[in-house]
Coordinates of C-alpha atoms in Angstrom, one line a residue:
X26 CA 13.6 124.0 -111.3
X27 CA 12.9 126.8 -113.8
X28 CA 15.0 125.1 -116.5
X29 CA 13.2 121.9 -115.9
X30 CA 9.8 123.7 -116.4
X31 CA 11.0 125.1 -119.7
X32 CA 12.1 121.7 -120.8
X33 CA 8.8 120.1 -120.0
X34 CA 7.0 123.0 -121.8
X35 CA 9.1 122.7 -124.9
X36 CA 8.7 118.9 -125.0
X37 CA 4.9 119.4 -124.8
X38 CA 4.9 122.0 -127.6
X39 CA 7.0 119.8 -129.9
X40 CA 4.8 116.8 -129.3
X41 CA 1.6 118.8 -129.8
X42 CA 3.0 120.5 -133.1
X43 CA 4.1 117.0 -134.3
X44 CA 0.6 115.6 -133.7
X45 CA -1.0 118.7 -135.4
X46 CA 1.3 118.2 -138.6
X47 CA 0.4 114.6 -138.7
X48 CA -3.3 115.2 -138.4
X49 CA -3.0 118.0 -141.1
X50 CA -1.2 115.6 -143.5
X51 CA -3.9 113.0 -143.1
X52 CA -6.6 115.5 -143.7
X53 CA -5.1 116.8 -146.9
X54 CA -4.5 113.3 -148.2
X55 CA -8.0 111.9 -147.6
X56 CA -10.3 114.9 -147.6
X57 CA -8.6 117.3 -150.2
X58 CA -9.7 120.5 -148.3
X59 CA -6.5 122.5 -148.6
X60 CA -7.7 126.0 -147.7
X61 CA -9.9 124.9 -144.9
X62 CA -7.4 122.5 -143.3
X63 CA -4.7 125.1 -143.5
X64 CA -6.9 127.4 -141.5
X65 CA -7.6 124.7 -138.9
X66 CA -3.9 123.7 -138.8
X67 CA -3.0 127.4 -138.1
X68 CA -5.6 127.5 -135.4
X69 CA -4.2 124.2 -133.9
X70 CA -0.7 125.7 -133.8
X71 CA -1.9 128.8 -132.0
X72 CA -3.9 126.6 -129.6
X73 CA -0.8 124.4 -129.1
X74 CA 1.4 127.3 -128.2
X75 CA -1.3 128.9 -126.0
X76 CA -1.8 125.6 -124.1
X77 CA 2.0 125.2 -123.9
X78 CA 2.3 128.6 -122.3
X79 CA -0.6 127.7 -119.9
X80 CA 1.1 124.4 -119.1
X81 CA 4.4 126.2 -118.4
X82 CA 2.6 128.6 -116.1
X83 CA 1.0 125.8 -114.2
X84 CA 4.3 123.9 -113.9
X85 CA 6.1 127.0 -112.8
X86 CA 3.5 127.7 -110.1
X87 CA 3.7 124.1 -108.9
X88 CA 7.5 124.3 -108.9
X89 CA 7.4 127.4 -106.7
X90 CA 5.0 125.8 -104.3
X91 CA 7.1 122.6 -104.2
X92 CA 10.1 124.7 -103.6
X93 CA 8.5 126.4 -100.7
X94 CA 7.4 123.0 -99.3
X95 CA 10.8 121.6 -99.8
X96 CA 12.4 124.5 -98.0
X97 CA 10.0 124.1 -95.2
X98 CA 10.8 120.4 -94.9
X99 CA 14.5 121.0 -95.1
X100 CA 14.2 123.7 -92.4
X101 CA 12.1 121.3 -90.2
X102 CA 14.7 118.5 -90.6
X103 CA 17.5 120.9 -89.8
X104 CA 15.6 122.1 -86.8
X105 CA 15.0 118.4 -85.7
X106 CA 18.7 117.6 -86.3
X107 CA 19.7 120.8 -84.4
X108 CA 17.3 119.9 -81.6
X109 CA 18.7 116.4 -81.3
X110 CA 22.2 117.8 -81.3
X111 CA 21.2 120.3 -78.6
X112 CA 19.8 117.3 -76.6
X113 CA 23.2 115.6 -76.8
X114 CA 25.1 118.8 -76.0
X115 CA 22.9 119.6 -73.0
X116 CA 23.2 116.0 -71.8
X117 CA 27.0 116.1 -72.1
X118 CA 27.2 119.6 -70.5
X119 CA 25.0 118.8 -67.6
X120 CA 25.5 115.0 -67.3
X121 CA 21.7 114.7 -67.8
X122 CA 19.6 112.2 -69.8
X123 CA 17.1 114.1 -72.0
X124 CA 13.8 112.4 -72.8
X125 CA 11.0 113.5 -75.1
X126 CA 7.5 111.9 -74.6
X127 CA 4.8 112.2 -77.2
X128 CA 1.9 111.5 -74.8
X129 CA -0.9 110.7 -77.3
X130 CA 1.2 108.2 -79.2
X131 CA 3.0 107.0 -76.1
X132 CA 6.3 107.4 -78.0
X133 CA 9.3 108.1 -75.8
X134 CA 12.7 109.2 -77.1
X135 CA 15.9 109.1 -75.0
X136 CA 19.2 111.0 -75.6
X137 CA 22.6 109.3 -75.6
X138 CA 22.9 110.0 -71.8
X139 CA 20.8 106.9 -71.3
X140 CA 24.0 104.9 -72.1
X141 CA 26.6 107.1 -70.5
X142 CA 24.8 107.4 -67.2
X143 CA 22.8 104.1 -67.0
X144 CA 24.8 101.9 -69.3
X145 CA 21.9 100.9 -71.7
X146 CA 22.7 100.1 -75.3
X147 CA 20.3 101.5 -78.0
X148 CA 18.7 98.1 -78.5
X149 CA 18.0 97.8 -74.8
X150 CA 16.0 101.0 -74.6
X151 CA 12.2 100.9 -75.0
X152 CA 10.3 103.5 -77.0
X153 CA 7.3 103.7 -74.7
X154 CA 6.5 104.9 -71.2
X155 CA 6.1 101.3 -70.0
X156 CA 9.9 100.7 -70.3
X157 CA 10.4 103.9 -68.3
X158 CA 8.1 102.9 -65.5
X159 CA 9.3 99.3 -65.5
X160 CA 12.8 100.4 -64.6
X161 CA 11.8 102.7 -61.7
X162 CA 12.5 101.1 -58.3
X163 CA 9.4 99.1 -57.2
X164 CA 9.2 101.1 -53.9
X165 CA 9.2 104.4 -55.9
X166 CA 7.2 103.4 -59.1
X167 CA 3.6 103.8 -57.8
X168 CA 4.3 107.1 -56.0
X169 CA 6.1 108.6 -59.0
X170 CA 3.5 107.5 -61.6
X171 CA 0.7 108.9 -59.5
X172 CA 2.4 112.2 -59.1
X173 CA 3.2 112.3 -62.8
X174 CA -0.2 111.5 -64.2
X175 CA -1.8 113.9 -61.6
X176 CA 0.6 116.6 -62.9
X177 CA -0.5 115.9 -66.5
X178 CA -4.2 116.0 -65.6
X179 CA -3.7 119.3 -63.7
X180 CA -2.0 120.6 -66.8
X181 CA 0.6 122.7 -65.0
X182 CA 3.8 123.2 -66.9
X183 CA 6.7 122.3 -64.6
X184 CA 7.1 118.9 -62.9
X185 CA 10.0 117.3 -60.9
X186 CA 10.4 114.2 -58.7
X187 CA 13.2 112.1 -57.1
X188 CA 13.2 108.3 -57.5
X189 CA 15.6 105.4 -58.1
X190 CA 16.2 104.2 -61.7
X191 CA 17.6 100.9 -62.7
X192 CA 20.9 100.7 -64.6
X193 CA 21.8 98.1 -67.2
X194 CA 23.8 96.1 -64.5
X195 CA 20.6 95.9 -62.3
X196 CA 21.9 98.4 -59.8
X197 CA 19.9 101.5 -59.0
X198 CA 20.8 105.2 -59.0
X199 CA 19.1 108.1 -57.3
X200 CA 17.8 110.5 -60.0
X201 CA 16.2 114.0 -60.1
X202 CA 13.7 114.1 -63.0
X203 CA 12.4 117.4 -64.2
X204 CA 9.9 117.8 -67.0
X205 CA 8.1 120.5 -69.1
X206 CA 4.6 120.0 -70.5
X207 CA 3.5 121.1 -74.0
X208 CA -0.2 121.6 -74.8
X209 CA -2.2 122.1 -77.9
X210 CA -4.5 125.0 -78.6
X211 CA -7.2 123.4 -76.6
X212 CA -5.0 123.0 -73.6
X213 CA -4.6 119.3 -74.0
X214 CA -1.3 117.7 -73.0
X215 CA 0.4 116.4 -76.1
X216 CA 4.1 116.3 -75.3
X217 CA 6.5 116.3 -72.4
X218 CA 10.2 117.0 -72.5
X219 CA 12.4 116.3 -69.4
X220 CA 15.9 115.7 -68.1
X221 CA 17.1 113.0 -65.7
X222 CA 20.0 114.0 -63.4
X223 CA 22.1 111.4 -61.5
X224 CA 22.1 112.6 -57.9
X225 CA 23.4 109.3 -56.3
X226 CA 26.5 110.9 -54.8
X227 CA 24.5 113.8 -53.6
X228 CA 22.0 111.5 -52.0
X229 CA 24.7 109.4 -50.4
X230 CA 26.3 112.6 -49.1
X231 CA 22.9 113.8 -47.7
X232 CA 22.5 110.4 -45.9
X233 CA 26.0 110.6 -44.6
X234 CA 25.5 114.2 -43.3
X235 CA 22.1 113.2 -41.8
X236 CA 23.9 110.4 -40.0
X237 CA 26.6 112.7 -38.8
X238 CA 24.0 115.2 -37.7
X239 CA 22.2 112.5 -35.7
X240 CA 25.5 111.5 -34.1
X241 CA 26.3 115.1 -33.2
X242 CA 22.9 115.7 -31.8
X243 CA 22.5 112.5 -29.9
X244 CA 26.1 112.2 -28.5
X245 CA 26.6 112.9 -24.8
X246 CA 29.8 114.8 -25.6
X247 CA 29.5 118.5 -26.1
X248 CA 30.4 119.7 -29.6
X249 CA 31.2 123.3 -30.5
X250 CA 32.0 124.7 -34.0
X251 CA 33.6 128.1 -34.3
X252 CA 34.7 130.4 -37.1
X253 CA 38.3 130.1 -38.3
X254 CA 39.9 133.3 -37.1
X255 CA 40.0 135.6 -34.1
X256 CA 37.3 138.1 -33.7
X257 CA 38.3 141.5 -32.3
X258 CA 41.2 139.9 -30.2
X259 CA 38.7 137.3 -28.9
X260 CA 38.5 133.6 -29.6
X261 CA 36.6 132.8 -32.9
X262 CA 32.8 133.2 -32.8
X263 CA 30.7 130.2 -32.1
X264 CA 28.5 129.1 -35.0
X265 CA 27.1 125.8 -33.7
X266 CA 26.6 124.0 -30.4
X267 CA 24.8 120.6 -29.9
X268 CA 22.3 120.0 -27.2
X269 CA 24.9 118.3 -24.9
X270 CA 26.7 121.7 -24.8
X271 CA 23.7 123.3 -23.3
X272 CA 23.2 120.5 -20.8
X273 CA 26.9 120.8 -19.7
X274 CA 27.1 124.6 -19.5
X275 CA 23.6 125.8 -19.0
X276 CA 23.7 128.2 -22.0
X277 CA 21.0 127.8 -24.6
X278 CA 21.8 127.8 -28.3
X279 CA 20.5 131.4 -28.9
X280 CA 22.5 132.6 -25.9
X281 CA 25.8 131.2 -27.2
X282 CA 25.7 131.5 -31.1
X283 CA 27.7 134.5 -32.3
X284 CA 29.5 134.7 -28.9
X285 CA 33.1 133.9 -28.0
X286 CA 34.1 130.8 -26.0
X287 CA 35.8 133.2 -23.6
X288 CA 32.6 133.3 -21.6
X289 CA 33.4 129.9 -20.2
X290 CA 36.5 131.3 -18.5
X291 CA 36.6 132.4 -14.9
X292 CA 38.8 133.5 -12.1
X293 CA 40.4 130.1 -11.6
X294 CA 41.0 129.4 -15.3
X295 CA 44.7 128.8 -15.9
X296 CA 46.1 131.6 -18.1
X297 CA 48.6 129.2 -19.5
X298 CA 45.8 127.1 -21.0
X299 CA 44.5 130.3 -22.7
X300 CA 47.9 130.7 -24.3
X301 CA 47.8 127.1 -25.5
X302 CA 44.5 127.8 -27.2
X303 CA 45.7 131.0 -28.9
X304 CA 48.9 129.2 -30.0
X305 CA 46.8 126.3 -31.5
X306 CA 44.6 128.8 -33.4
X307 CA 47.6 130.8 -34.6
X308 CA 49.6 127.7 -35.7
X309 CA 46.5 125.8 -36.9
X310 CA 47.4 122.8 -34.8
X311 CA 45.3 120.1 -33.2
X312 CA 45.4 120.3 -29.4
X313 CA 43.8 118.7 -26.4
X314 CA 43.5 120.9 -23.3
X315 CA 42.1 120.5 -19.7
X316 CA 41.1 123.6 -17.8
X317 CA 38.7 124.9 -15.2
X318 CA 35.7 126.3 -16.9
X319 CA 32.5 127.9 -15.6
X320 CA 28.8 127.2 -16.3
X321 CA 26.2 130.0 -16.9
X322 CA 25.6 129.8 -13.1
X323 CA 29.3 130.4 -12.5
X324 CA 29.8 126.8 -11.2
X325 CA 33.3 125.4 -11.6
X326 CA 34.0 122.3 -13.6
X327 CA 36.9 120.6 -15.3
X328 CA 36.6 120.8 -19.0
X329 CA 38.6 118.6 -21.4
X330 CA 38.3 119.7 -25.0
X331 CA 40.0 119.0 -28.3
X332 CA 40.6 121.6 -31.0
X333 CA 40.5 120.3 -34.6
X334 CA 41.0 122.6 -37.6
X335 CA 38.6 122.0 -40.5
X336 CA 39.7 122.8 -44.1
X337 CA 37.5 123.3 -47.2
X338 CA 38.1 121.8 -50.7
X339 CA 40.6 124.6 -51.5
X340 CA 42.6 123.7 -48.4
X341 CA 41.6 126.8 -46.6
X342 CA 40.9 126.8 -42.9
X343 CA 37.1 127.3 -42.6
X344 CA 36.2 126.3 -39.0
X345 CA 37.3 124.8 -35.7
X346 CA 35.6 121.8 -34.2
X347 CA 35.8 121.3 -30.4
X348 CA 34.7 118.1 -28.8
X349 CA 34.2 118.7 -25.0
X350 CA 33.6 116.7 -21.9
X351 CA 33.1 117.5 -18.2
X352 CA 35.8 115.5 -16.5
X353 CA 35.3 116.9 -13.0
X354 CA 34.4 113.4 -11.6
X355 CA 37.3 111.8 -13.4
X356 CA 39.7 114.4 -11.9
X357 CA 38.3 113.9 -8.4
X358 CA 38.7 110.1 -8.9
X359 CA 42.3 110.7 -10.0
X360 CA 43.0 112.7 -6.9
X361 CA 41.4 110.0 -4.7
X362 CA 43.4 107.4 -6.6
X363 CA 46.7 109.3 -6.1
X364 CA 45.8 109.7 -2.4
X365 CA 45.1 105.9 -2.1
X366 CA 48.3 105.1 -4.0
X367 CA 50.3 107.2 -1.6
X368 CA 48.7 105.6 1.4
X369 CA 49.2 102.1 0.0
X370 CA 52.8 102.8 -0.9
X371 CA 53.4 104.1 2.6
X372 CA 51.6 101.1 4.1
X373 CA 53.5 98.7 1.9
X374 CA 56.8 100.3 3.0
X375 CA 55.7 100.1 6.6
X376 CA 54.7 96.4 6.2
X377 CA 58.0 95.6 4.5
X378 CA 59.8 97.4 7.3
X379 CA 57.8 95.5 9.9
X380 CA 58.4 92.2 8.1
X381 CA 62.1 92.9 8.0
X382 CA 62.2 93.9 11.7
X383 CA 60.0 90.9 12.7
X384 CA 62.1 88.4 10.7
X385 CA 65.3 89.9 12.0
X386 CA 64.1 90.1 15.6
X387 CA 62.7 86.6 15.5
X388 CA 66.0 85.1 14.1
X389 CA 68.0 85.7 17.4
X390 CA 65.3 83.9 19.6
X391 CA 64.9 81.2 17.1
X392 CA 68.7 80.6 16.9
X393 CA 68.8 80.4 20.7
X394 CA 65.9 78.0 20.7
X395 CA 67.5 75.9 18.0
X396 CA 70.8 75.8 19.9
X397 CA 69.0 74.9 23.2
X398 CA 67.1 72.1 21.4
X399 CA 70.3 70.7 19.9
X400 CA 71.8 70.6 23.4
X401 CA 68.8 68.6 24.6
X402 CA 69.7 65.9 22.1
X403 CA 72.7 65.0 24.3
X404 CA 70.7 64.8 27.5
X405 CA 68.8 61.6 28.2
X406 CA 65.2 62.2 29.0
X407 CA 63.3 59.3 30.6
X408 CA 60.0 61.1 31.1
X409 CA 57.9 60.1 28.1
X410 CA 55.5 63.0 28.3
X411 CA 58.4 65.5 28.6
X412 CA 60.1 63.9 25.6
X413 CA 56.9 64.1 23.5
X414 CA 56.5 67.8 24.5
X415 CA 60.2 68.5 23.5
X416 CA 59.8 66.7 20.2
X417 CA 56.7 68.8 19.4
X418 CA 58.5 71.9 20.5
X419 CA 61.4 71.0 18.2
X420 CA 59.1 70.5 15.2
X421 CA 57.3 73.8 15.8
X422 CA 60.6 75.6 16.1
X423 CA 61.9 74.2 12.8
X424 CA 58.6 74.9 11.1
X425 CA 58.7 78.5 12.3
X426 CA 62.3 78.8 11.1
X427 CA 61.2 77.5 7.6
X428 CA 58.3 80.0 7.5
X429 CA 60.6 82.9 8.3
X430 CA 63.0 81.8 5.6
X431 CA 60.2 81.5 3.1
X432 CA 58.9 85.0 4.0
X433 CA 62.4 86.4 3.7
X434 CA 62.7 84.9 0.2
X435 CA 59.4 86.4 -0.8
X436 CA 60.4 89.8 0.4
X437 CA 63.7 89.6 -1.5
X438 CA 61.8 88.6 -4.7
X439 CA 59.4 91.5 -4.3
X440 CA 62.1 94.0 -3.6
X441 CA 64.2 92.8 -6.6
X442 CA 61.9 92.3 -9.5
X443 CA 64.8 92.1 -12.0
X444 CA 67.2 89.2 -11.3
X445 CA 70.3 87.9 -13.0
X446 CA 69.8 85.0 -15.4
X447 CA 72.3 82.5 -16.6
X448 CA 72.5 79.3 -18.7
X449 CA 71.3 76.6 -16.2
X450 CA 71.7 72.8 -16.8
X451 CA 68.4 71.4 -15.4
X452 CA 69.7 67.9 -14.8
X453 CA 72.4 69.2 -12.4
X454 CA 69.8 71.3 -10.5
X455 CA 67.4 68.4 -10.2
X456 CA 70.2 66.1 -9.0
X457 CA 71.0 68.7 -6.3
X458 CA 67.4 68.9 -5.2
X459 CA 67.2 65.1 -5.2
X460 CA 70.2 64.8 -2.9
X461 CA 68.5 67.2 -0.4
X462 CA 65.5 64.9 -0.2
X463 CA 67.4 61.6 -0.2
X464 CA 66.0 60.5 3.2
X465 CA 62.3 61.1 2.2
X466 CA 62.8 59.5 -1.3
X467 CA 64.6 56.4 0.1
X468 CA 61.7 56.0 2.6
X469 CA 58.9 56.3 0.0
X470 CA 60.8 54.9 -2.9
X471 CA 58.7 56.8 -5.6
X472 CA 59.1 56.3 -9.3
X473 CA 60.8 59.4 -10.6
X474 CA 61.4 60.0 -14.3
X475 CA 63.1 63.0 -15.8
X476 CA 63.5 64.0 -19.5
X477 CA 65.3 67.2 -20.1
X478 CA 66.8 66.2 -23.5
X479 CA 64.6 68.5 -25.5
X480 CA 65.7 71.5 -23.5
X481 CA 68.7 70.5 -21.3
X482 CA 69.8 74.2 -20.8
X483 CA 67.5 77.1 -19.8
X484 CA 68.3 80.8 -19.4
X485 CA 67.0 81.4 -15.8
X486 CA 68.2 82.1 -12.3
X487 CA 69.8 79.0 -10.8
X488 CA 68.9 79.5 -7.2
X489 CA 65.3 80.3 -8.1
X490 CA 64.8 77.2 -10.3
X491 CA 66.4 75.0 -7.5
X492 CA 63.9 76.5 -4.9
X493 CA 61.0 75.9 -7.4
X494 CA 61.9 72.3 -8.0
X495 CA 62.5 71.7 -4.3
X496 CA 59.0 73.0 -3.5
X497 CA 57.3 71.0 -6.2
X498 CA 59.1 67.8 -5.3
X499 CA 58.5 68.3 -1.6
X500 CA 54.8 68.9 -2.2
X501 CA 54.6 65.7 -4.4
X502 CA 56.1 63.7 -1.6
X503 CA 54.1 65.4 1.1
X504 CA 50.7 65.0 -0.7
X505 CA 51.2 61.6 -2.2
X506 CA 48.2 59.1 -2.3
X507 CA 48.1 56.4 0.3
X508 CA 46.7 53.9 -2.1
X509 CA 49.3 53.9 -4.9
X510 CA 52.9 54.2 -5.6
X511 CA 54.0 57.8 -6.1
X512 CA 55.0 58.6 -9.6
X513 CA 56.8 61.9 -10.5
X514 CA 57.6 62.9 -14.1
X515 CA 59.6 66.0 -15.1
X516 CA 60.2 67.0 -18.7
X517 CA 61.0 70.0 -21.0
X518 CA 60.0 71.1 -24.4
X519 CA 61.8 73.6 -26.6
X520 CA 59.8 76.0 -28.7
X521 CA 60.8 78.8 -31.1
X522 CA 60.2 81.5 -28.5
X523 CA 59.5 79.6 -25.2
X524 CA 60.9 76.7 -23.2
X525 CA 58.4 74.7 -21.2
X526 CA 59.0 72.7 -18.0
X527 CA 56.3 70.2 -17.0
X528 CA 56.1 68.7 -13.5
X529 CA 53.6 65.9 -12.9
X530 CA 52.7 63.6 -10.1
X531 CA 49.8 61.2 -9.3
X532 CA 49.1 62.5 -5.8
X533 CA 45.9 63.4 -4.1
X534 CA 45.4 66.5 -6.3
X535 CA 43.5 69.7 -5.7
X536 CA 39.8 70.5 -6.3
X537 CA 40.3 73.3 -8.9
X538 CA 36.6 73.9 -9.3
X539 CA 36.6 75.3 -5.8
X540 CA 40.2 76.5 -5.4
X541 CA 41.5 77.5 -8.9
X542 CA 41.6 81.2 -8.0
X543 CA 43.4 80.5 -4.7
X544 CA 46.0 77.9 -5.7
X545 CA 48.9 80.4 -5.8
X546 CA 47.6 82.6 -3.1
X547 CA 49.4 83.6 0.1
X548 CA 48.7 81.3 3.1
X549 CA 46.3 79.1 1.1
X550 CA 46.0 75.5 2.4
X551 CA 44.0 72.8 0.6
X552 CA 44.7 69.7 2.8
X553 CA 44.7 69.2 6.5
X554 CA 48.4 68.6 7.1
X555 CA 49.9 69.9 10.2
X556 CA 53.1 71.1 8.7
X557 CA 51.5 72.8 5.7
X558 CA 52.3 76.6 5.7
X559 CA 50.5 77.8 2.6
X560 CA 53.6 79.5 1.3
X561 CA 55.1 77.1 -1.1
X562 CA 53.1 77.7 -4.3
X563 CA 52.9 81.4 -3.6
X564 CA 56.7 81.4 -3.5
X565 CA 57.0 79.3 -6.6
X566 CA 54.7 81.6 -8.6
X567 CA 56.6 84.7 -7.3
X568 CA 60.0 83.2 -8.4
X569 CA 58.7 82.1 -11.8
X570 CA 57.3 85.6 -12.5
X571 CA 60.4 87.2 -11.3
X572 CA 62.2 85.3 -14.1
X573 CA 59.7 86.6 -16.7
X574 CA 57.9 83.3 -16.8
X575 CA 54.4 81.9 -16.3
X576 CA 53.0 79.0 -14.3
X577 CA 49.7 77.1 -14.7
X578 CA 48.1 74.2 -13.0
X579 CA 45.8 71.3 -13.9
X580 CA 44.7 68.9 -11.2
X581 CA 42.1 66.4 -10.3
X582 CA 41.3 64.9 -6.9
X583 CA 42.9 61.4 -6.4
X584 CA 44.4 61.6 -9.9
X585 CA 47.3 64.0 -9.6
X586 CA 48.6 67.4 -10.5
X587 CA 50.5 68.9 -13.4
X588 CA 52.4 72.2 -13.3
X589 CA 53.4 73.9 -16.6
X590 CA 56.2 76.5 -16.3
X591 CA 57.0 78.6 -19.4
X592 CA 60.0 80.8 -19.8
X593 CA 61.0 83.1 -22.7
X594 CA 64.1 82.1 -24.7
X595 CA 66.8 84.7 -25.3

């Protein structure tokens, strides 16, 4: 700058001297005043040099002033640049978005955090407070703006608020916004600088913890939280209990906090359970224990509680959580149930024994009666009334014999739930059943169709399936419709896992709306037939289930009945 000043001064002197010489030459040529003009020329030269020195001084002074101003501007720019860099560094270090609001001009500057946190590109960001307020959640905007402008009017320095701020993808994040107010010498707010922090995860965690706290407080199960380790050879100190604990034990919160759970023990508490608790704490294992515990009033109750170890972020055991429940009523019910089961088991044994004895003791008299009745067949009886009585007696004897045989079959099935299965050809079994009912079939001449081609062989018990088909076919004949020819259809279907046997007839049917729950019951009769025992379908269901199968029924009155038997394949 100094050399430039000297250059300008030199240029000024040269030009001034040149003009003085030119003026002197013109004066000599036209006015012929040599001595006087030389004097004036000398004076001009002195004046030129003096003004040149003055000009140099002025330039030098201005240069110094300009240099000072330039240095100040440079320092200001450096400070602004450094300030902006600090904004970015602070934003990166704290994951905050820095903002700078010049209130009077309503000019708002945002740091680069506006992109990294909220996803906005530079051209999407507004430079006024309007853009800021427009992106605050509608439910938070009015509340936040009122608090902010109230803060500015009160002219306090520090401000903070929580609200939801919109991201570039139109989602919202919870933010914590903190600002610092700058004022002029008159105390007027001129500028505000702040930082927005994303607290979405923190907020979600707060909501989750609040929900968990609500669950813990409201749950009917008692919850106890203790320290991690033993305390002076006692169980770890209690640090929290929920209201349900006080209801269950009678101890209030202030009475139990800082104490050991040992105070729930009593004279009848099993010492082996205490060892289990100590073992769980020592080995840091989850455990579920039931023991006799005592309330504040020393009343006994059965306590079932779990022990769950809780670890911190560094995988260190920090606490134990125990979920507890009074199971006294449950234990009493279990005792009653065990007692009832023992009684029912014994009664069942007694009934079976009685049934065996009854059926065995009845067989001898029945055999004698059957033998005597067979002898009567060879004796001519002329008295019609006596003959009718003997025929009725004969039928009743045969019916009683069939009933005892059926009951014996049922008892055998119930005593032997697992039976031997074999590959059974259904056509052969059906032919055998057909031959047993030849007389009834020839008398009624029903239409019988069988189709076992889709599953000709089934893995079942041969004697059971024969008894089942005999019962079903007998029922179809017995309960046929008087107004139409009896039709019976038996068919099979082979599935991937199951084989299905379908047995249909067009007999008088059963009213399932009234009797569906009783169809397969013991001693259930749905028609007024004198020789109906109410044992057939019960026996069929017992035999099907003994072979691991299922049976269902569909029936309509005067339309017929369909039985569907399903058996598992190998």
